[in-house]
GROMACS .gro file of C-alpha atoms in nm:
model
  290
    1MET     CA    1   0.703   2.407   5.739
    2ALA     CA    2   0.455   2.605   5.533
    3PRO     CA    3   0.634   2.550   5.198
    4ILE     CA    4   0.651   2.177   5.258
    5THR     CA    5   0.283   2.175   5.353
    6ASP     CA    6   0.197   2.370   5.037
    7ILE     CA    7   0.391   2.129   4.820
    8THR     CA    8   0.225   1.832   4.988
    9THR     CA    9  -0.117   1.986   4.939
   10TRP     CA   10  -0.043   2.061   4.573
   11ALA     CA   11   0.090   1.707   4.518
   12ARG     CA   12  -0.227   1.559   4.666
   13GLY     CA   13  -0.443   1.786   4.454
   14SER     CA   14  -0.321   1.922   4.122
   15GLY     CA   15  -0.009   1.702   4.114
   16LEU     CA   16  -0.216   1.386   4.149
   17GLU     CA   17  -0.453   1.509   3.880
   18ILE     CA   18  -0.160   1.569   3.643
   19VAL     CA   19  -0.036   1.214   3.703
   20LEU     CA   20  -0.387   1.083   3.639
   21PHE     CA   21  -0.420   1.288   3.317
   22ILE     CA   22  -0.089   1.160   3.179
   23SER     CA   23  -0.149   0.803   3.291
   24GLY     CA   24  -0.502   0.811   3.153
   25ALA     CA   25  -0.379   0.938   2.815
   26ILE     CA   26  -0.120   0.659   2.799
   27VAL     CA   27  -0.371   0.390   2.896
   28LEU     CA   28  -0.639   0.519   2.659
   29SER     CA   29  -0.388   0.543   2.372
   30ARG     CA   30  -0.290   0.180   2.426
   31ILE     CA   31  -0.655   0.080   2.436
   32THR     CA   32  -0.708   0.275   2.113
   33ARG     CA   33  -0.418   0.091   1.948
   34TRP     CA   34  -0.559  -0.241   2.066
   35VAL     CA   35  -0.906  -0.155   1.933
   36GLY     CA   36  -0.753  -0.039   1.603
   37SER     CA   37  -0.558  -0.363   1.569
   38ALA     CA   38  -0.870  -0.564   1.649
   39VAL     CA   39  -1.075  -0.374   1.389
   40THR     CA   40  -0.812  -0.417   1.117
   41GLY     CA   41  -0.782  -0.785   1.210
   42ARG     CA   42  -1.156  -0.833   1.170
   43ILE     CA   43  -1.146  -0.650   0.837
   44GLU     CA   44  -0.867  -0.878   0.713
   45ALA     CA   45  -1.048  -1.190   0.838
   46ARG     CA   46  -1.376  -1.088   0.675
   47SER     CA   47  -1.198  -1.002   0.351
   48ALA     CA   48  -1.020  -1.339   0.348
   49ARG     CA   49  -1.348  -1.518   0.415
   50ASP     CA   50  -1.552  -1.329   0.154
   51ALA     CA   51  -1.296  -1.260  -0.122
   52GLY     CA   52  -1.058  -1.550  -0.073
   53LEU     CA   53  -0.747  -1.487  -0.280
   54VAL     CA   54  -0.751  -1.106  -0.290
   55ARG     CA   55  -0.862  -0.823  -0.064
   56THR     CA   56  -1.174  -0.635  -0.163
   57GLU     CA   57  -1.154  -0.261  -0.228
   58SER     CA   58  -1.379  -0.196   0.072
   59ALA     CA   59  -1.144  -0.398   0.294
   60LYS     CA   60  -0.843  -0.198   0.174
   61HIS     CA   61  -1.021   0.131   0.233
   62GLY     CA   62  -1.155   0.019   0.571
   63HIS     CA   63  -0.805  -0.077   0.682
   64VAL     CA   64  -0.674   0.271   0.593
   65LEU     CA   65  -0.966   0.445   0.765
   66ALA     CA   66  -0.910   0.242   1.081
   67GLN     CA   67  -0.544   0.346   1.088
   68VAL     CA   68  -0.625   0.714   1.033
   69VAL     CA   69  -0.899   0.722   1.298
   70MET     CA   70  -0.675   0.541   1.546
   71TRP     CA   71  -0.392   0.793   1.513
   72ALA     CA   72  -0.635   1.088   1.517
   73VAL     CA   73  -0.783   0.966   1.847
   74ILE     CA   74  -0.436   0.918   1.996
   75VAL     CA   75  -0.331   1.272   1.897
   76LEU     CA   76  -0.656   1.409   2.044
   77LEU     CA   77  -0.602   1.222   2.372
   78TYR     CA   78  -0.249   1.356   2.421
   79SER     CA   79  -0.356   1.708   2.320
   80VAL     CA   80  -0.636   1.712   2.577
   81ALA     CA   81  -0.402   1.572   2.842
   82ALA     CA   82  -0.144   1.843   2.765
   83VAL     CA   83  -0.404   2.122   2.792
   84LEU     CA   84  -0.540   1.989   3.123
   85THR     CA   85  -0.188   1.950   3.258
   86LEU     CA   86  -0.099   2.309   3.172
   87ARG     CA   87  -0.415   2.429   3.343
   88ARG     CA   88  -0.328   2.239   3.661
   89LEU     CA   89   0.020   2.393   3.649
   90GLY     CA   90  -0.141   2.734   3.652
   91VAL     CA   91  -0.030   2.845   3.308
   92PRO     CA   92  -0.251   3.144   3.205
   93PHE     CA   93  -0.397   3.073   2.864
   94THR     CA   94  -0.528   3.428   2.818
   95GLY     CA   95  -0.175   3.562   2.841
   96LEU     CA   96  -0.058   3.316   2.577
   97VAL     CA   97  -0.302   3.431   2.308
   98ALA     CA   98  -0.078   3.699   2.158
   99PRO     CA   99   0.245   3.493   2.166
  100ALA     CA  100   0.055   3.193   2.033
  101ALA     CA  101  -0.070   3.402   1.739
  102VAL     CA  102   0.284   3.506   1.652
  103VAL     CA  103   0.413   3.150   1.689
  104GLY     CA  104   0.118   3.023   1.483
  105VAL     CA  105   0.201   3.259   1.195
  106ALA     CA  106   0.566   3.155   1.208
  107LEU     CA  107   0.474   2.788   1.211
  108GLY     CA  108   0.227   2.849   0.931
  109PHE     CA  109   0.506   2.964   0.700
  110GLY     CA  110   0.736   2.685   0.813
  111ALA     CA  111   0.473   2.412   0.810
  112GLN     CA  112   0.338   2.464   0.459
  113ARG     CA  113   0.477   2.129   0.350
  114LEU     CA  114   0.313   1.958   0.649
  115VAL     CA  115  -0.024   2.112   0.559
  116GLN     CA  116   0.030   2.006   0.197
  117ASP     CA  117   0.103   1.649   0.309
  118VAL     CA  118  -0.208   1.634   0.528
  119LEU     CA  119  -0.438   1.772   0.257
  120ALA     CA  120  -0.292   1.532  -0.003
  121GLY     CA  121  -0.336   1.242   0.239
  122LEU     CA  122  -0.698   1.343   0.298
  123PHE     CA  123  -0.770   1.335  -0.076
  124ILE     CA  124  -0.590   1.000  -0.114
  125ILE     CA  125  -0.813   0.846   0.152
  126VAL     CA  126  -1.140   1.010   0.044
  127GLU     CA  127  -1.087   0.932  -0.326
  128ARG     CA  128  -0.968   0.577  -0.251
  129GLN     CA  129  -0.667   0.613  -0.479
  130TYR     CA  130  -0.501   0.315  -0.311
  131GLY     CA  131  -0.529   0.122   0.011
  132PHE     CA  132  -0.361  -0.129   0.237
  133GLY     CA  133  -0.212  -0.419   0.042
  134ASP     CA  134  -0.222  -0.252  -0.299
  135VAL     CA  135   0.080  -0.290  -0.525
  136VAL     CA  136   0.159   0.061  -0.648
  137ARG     CA  137   0.430   0.260  -0.819
  138ILE     CA  138   0.466   0.611  -0.678
  139ALA     CA  139   0.648   0.889  -0.859
  140ALA     CA  140   0.745   1.168  -0.621
  141LEU     CA  141   0.886   1.514  -0.691
  142GLY     CA  142   1.239   1.489  -0.828
  143SER     CA  143   1.202   1.121  -0.920
  144GLU     CA  144   1.167   1.010  -1.280
  145VAL     CA  145   1.134   0.635  -1.227
  146GLY     CA  146   0.943   0.625  -0.898
  147VAL     CA  147   0.933   0.351  -0.638
  148SER     CA  148   0.725   0.033  -0.647
  149GLY     CA  149   0.604  -0.164  -0.350
  150THR     CA  150   0.316  -0.294  -0.144
  151VAL     CA  151   0.128  -0.040   0.065
  152GLU     CA  152   0.170  -0.117   0.435
  153GLU     CA  153   0.036   0.203   0.586
  154VAL     CA  154  -0.141   0.519   0.476
  155THR     CA  155  -0.170   0.813   0.714
  156LEU     CA  156  -0.269   1.173   0.657
  157ARG     CA  157   0.099   1.267   0.622
  158VAL     CA  158   0.290   0.974   0.466
  159THR     CA  159   0.251   0.653   0.270
  160ARG     CA  160   0.470   0.357   0.368
  161LEU     CA  161   0.568   0.099   0.106
  162ARG     CA  162   0.750  -0.233   0.129
  163THR     CA  163   0.957  -0.308  -0.180
  164VAL     CA  164   1.023  -0.653  -0.320
  165ASN     CA  165   1.367  -0.644  -0.153
  166GLY     CA  166   1.208  -0.588   0.187
  167GLU     CA  167   1.304  -0.221   0.207
  168VAL     CA  168   1.062   0.022   0.371
  169VAL     CA  169   1.006   0.341   0.171
  170ILE     CA  170   0.821   0.633   0.330
  171VAL     CA  171   0.685   0.893   0.088
  172PRO     CA  172   0.528   1.223   0.208
  173ASN     CA  173   0.182   1.246   0.055
  174GLY     CA  174   0.236   1.605  -0.058
  175GLN     CA  175   0.534   1.499  -0.272
  176ILE     CA  176   0.339   1.241  -0.474
  177VAL     CA  177   0.279   1.351  -0.832
  178GLN     CA  178   0.166   1.021  -0.988
  179VAL     CA  179   0.042   0.685  -0.861
  180THR     CA  180   0.013   0.369  -1.069
  181ASN     CA  181  -0.211   0.118  -0.893
  182GLN     CA  182  -0.130  -0.232  -1.017
  183SER     CA  183  -0.394  -0.412  -0.811
  184ARG     CA  184  -0.721  -0.226  -0.865
  185ASP     CA  185  -1.031  -0.425  -0.977
  186TRP     CA  186  -0.838  -0.650  -1.219
  187ALA     CA  187  -0.495  -0.683  -1.377
  188ARG     CA  188  -0.335  -0.821  -1.692
  189ALA     CA  189  -0.038  -1.051  -1.723
  190VAL     CA  190   0.158  -0.977  -2.040
  191VAL     CA  191   0.410  -1.231  -2.169
  192ASP     CA  192   0.626  -1.144  -2.471
  193VAL     CA  193   0.778  -1.464  -2.608
  194PRO     CA  194   1.102  -1.414  -2.807
  195VAL     CA  195   1.146  -1.678  -3.077
  196PRO     CA  196   1.384  -1.705  -3.376
  197SER     CA  197   1.275  -1.497  -3.673
  198ASN     CA  198   1.283  -1.801  -3.907
  199VAL     CA  199   1.028  -1.998  -3.703
  200ASP     CA  200   0.675  -2.067  -3.826
  201VAL     CA  201   0.462  -1.802  -3.650
  202SER     CA  202   0.144  -2.006  -3.696
  203ARG     CA  203   0.306  -2.298  -3.520
  204VAL     CA  204   0.417  -2.074  -3.232
  205ARG     CA  205   0.067  -1.931  -3.199
  206GLU     CA  206  -0.074  -2.284  -3.190
  207ILE     CA  207   0.169  -2.387  -2.915
  208LEU     CA  208   0.090  -2.076  -2.709
  209GLY     CA  209  -0.281  -2.139  -2.758
  210ARG     CA  210  -0.241  -2.488  -2.612
  211VAL     CA  211  -0.051  -2.342  -2.318
  212GLY     CA  212  -0.339  -2.101  -2.258
  213LEU     CA  213  -0.595  -2.381  -2.264
  214ASP     CA  214  -0.386  -2.590  -2.024
  215ALA     CA  215  -0.359  -2.290  -1.790
  216ARG     CA  216  -0.736  -2.241  -1.804
  217ASP     CA  217  -0.792  -2.605  -1.712
  218ASP     CA  218  -0.537  -2.601  -1.429
  219ALA     CA  219  -0.719  -2.594  -1.094
  220THR     CA  220  -0.468  -2.366  -0.921
  221LEU     CA  221  -0.401  -2.126  -1.207
  222SER     CA  222  -0.762  -2.098  -1.323
  223ALA     CA  223  -0.859  -1.960  -0.981
  224LEU     CA  224  -0.640  -1.657  -1.057
  225LEU     CA  225  -0.765  -1.604  -1.412
  226LEU     CA  226  -1.067  -1.396  -1.511
  227ASP     CA  227  -1.038  -1.487  -1.879
  228PRO     CA  228  -0.852  -1.765  -2.062
  229PRO     CA  229  -0.507  -1.652  -2.181
  230SER     CA  230  -0.507  -1.537  -2.543
  231VAL     CA  231  -0.240  -1.494  -2.809
  232LEU     CA  232  -0.240  -1.148  -2.968
  233GLY     CA  233   0.028  -1.217  -3.227
  234VAL     CA  234   0.364  -1.070  -3.321
  235GLU     CA  235   0.436  -0.764  -3.107
  236SER     CA  236   0.779  -0.660  -3.239
  237LEU     CA  237   1.047  -0.761  -3.489
  238GLU     CA  238   1.422  -0.759  -3.441
  239LEU     CA  239   1.718  -0.868  -3.653
  240ASP     CA  240   1.705  -1.237  -3.559
  241THR     CA  241   1.414  -1.246  -3.310
  242LEU     CA  242   1.043  -1.177  -3.313
  243HIS     CA  243   0.824  -1.135  -3.005
  244VAL     CA  244   0.485  -1.300  -2.983
  245ARG     CA  245   0.259  -1.151  -2.717
  246MET     CA  246   0.035  -1.353  -2.488
  247VAL     CA  247  -0.200  -1.186  -2.237
  248ALA     CA  248  -0.428  -1.298  -1.956
  249ARG     CA  249  -0.669  -1.100  -1.739
  250THR     CA  250  -0.622  -1.188  -1.372
  251LEU     CA  251  -0.739  -1.108  -1.024
  252PRO     CA  252  -0.592  -0.780  -0.891
  253GLY     CA  253  -0.231  -0.821  -0.782
  254LYS     CA  254  -0.205  -1.175  -0.921
  255GLN     CA  255  -0.067  -1.079  -1.262
  256PHE     CA  256   0.288  -1.143  -1.144
  257THR     CA  257   0.213  -1.496  -1.026
  258VAL     CA  258   0.023  -1.577  -1.345
  259GLY     CA  259   0.295  -1.421  -1.560
  260ARG     CA  260   0.569  -1.632  -1.400
  261GLU     CA  261   0.368  -1.950  -1.439
  262LEU     CA  262   0.283  -1.875  -1.802
  263ARG     CA  263   0.647  -1.800  -1.885
  264ALA     CA  264   0.756  -2.131  -1.734
  265ARG     CA  265   0.487  -2.322  -1.923
  266VAL     CA  266   0.568  -2.145  -2.250
  267ALA     CA  267   0.940  -2.216  -2.216
  268LEU     CA  268   0.877  -2.587  -2.152
  269ALA     CA  269   0.624  -2.614  -2.439
  270LEU     CA  270   0.856  -2.447  -2.693
  271GLN     CA  271   1.154  -2.652  -2.585
  272ALA     CA  272   0.946  -2.969  -2.620
  273GLU     CA  273   0.869  -2.864  -2.979
  274GLY     CA  274   1.237  -2.804  -3.053
  275ILE     CA  275   1.211  -2.424  -3.061
  276ASN     CA  276   1.494  -2.245  -2.884
  277VAL     CA  277   1.373  -1.973  -2.650
  278SER     CA  278   1.576  -1.659  -2.599
  279THR     CA  279   1.719  -1.600  -2.252
  280SER     CA  280   1.516  -1.278  -2.233
  281LEU     CA  281   1.210  -1.490  -2.150
  282ASP     CA  282   1.274  -1.469  -1.779
  283THR     CA  283   1.045  -1.531  -1.487
  284VAL     CA  284   1.169  -1.249  -1.267
  285GLU     CA  285   0.897  -1.074  -1.072
  286PRO     CA  286   0.870  -0.697  -1.130
  287ALA     CA  287   0.981  -0.469  -0.849
  288GLY     CA  288   0.727  -0.412  -0.576
  289ALA     CA  289   0.521  -0.724  -0.644
  290ARG     CA  290   0.442  -0.994  -0.393
   0.00000   0.00000   0.00000
């Protein structure tokens, strides 16, 4: 009966402690997730209350920091629980020093990309290159065009984007070679209007100027504009078409909404004046925009 007694004694002592360590790590990790969700929720609510239509840069950065701290705490909790569990199981740590050194060197050579991802993620967060909710275009190694989308999550290892088609794209931070942030501080909506080459350019500029004034006076659209839309003039010439450029400075991330609205207004205004608009004046939203 001695072995059974020994097992019972161990189960009441070290075994129970192991169960408590694992259970405590699980409970604390869930509490950490709940606190992280509450913090990010408060950040979003404060940003919506203070900024209104767009998130502030501090809110974006705070959201990312909350996510990183949350996952770092969870990893620390499980690591401490694993160490305490091994100690209760009687695993001698002093005897594992030499094998651990060999394994560490082997992992060091194999985990170079992981270290590169973590360091790149650290610089992304510290330098505030982009944050939660930003519309970005990321060019990774081996990609010439890159991928565009809205940032949903930034960790030390990866960046997760949601494209305009609803696809989730996960990019390792160490593979990022270029980032184009389309929603930092302010943005610009650019509308190139194709009109027949025999049309009176002065008349087209006048029509576009009226469209810009109407957009400035519109209650909904003016809230997205930082400056009244302006007509720059002829941007390019083709065989039977010339392109007149119209630009407007907008709130960050709102250039796509303003661009679509301006295109629709320009098309209606030119058609009302009897000027045929080329089918290239579309209102399609660029990839990655919301």
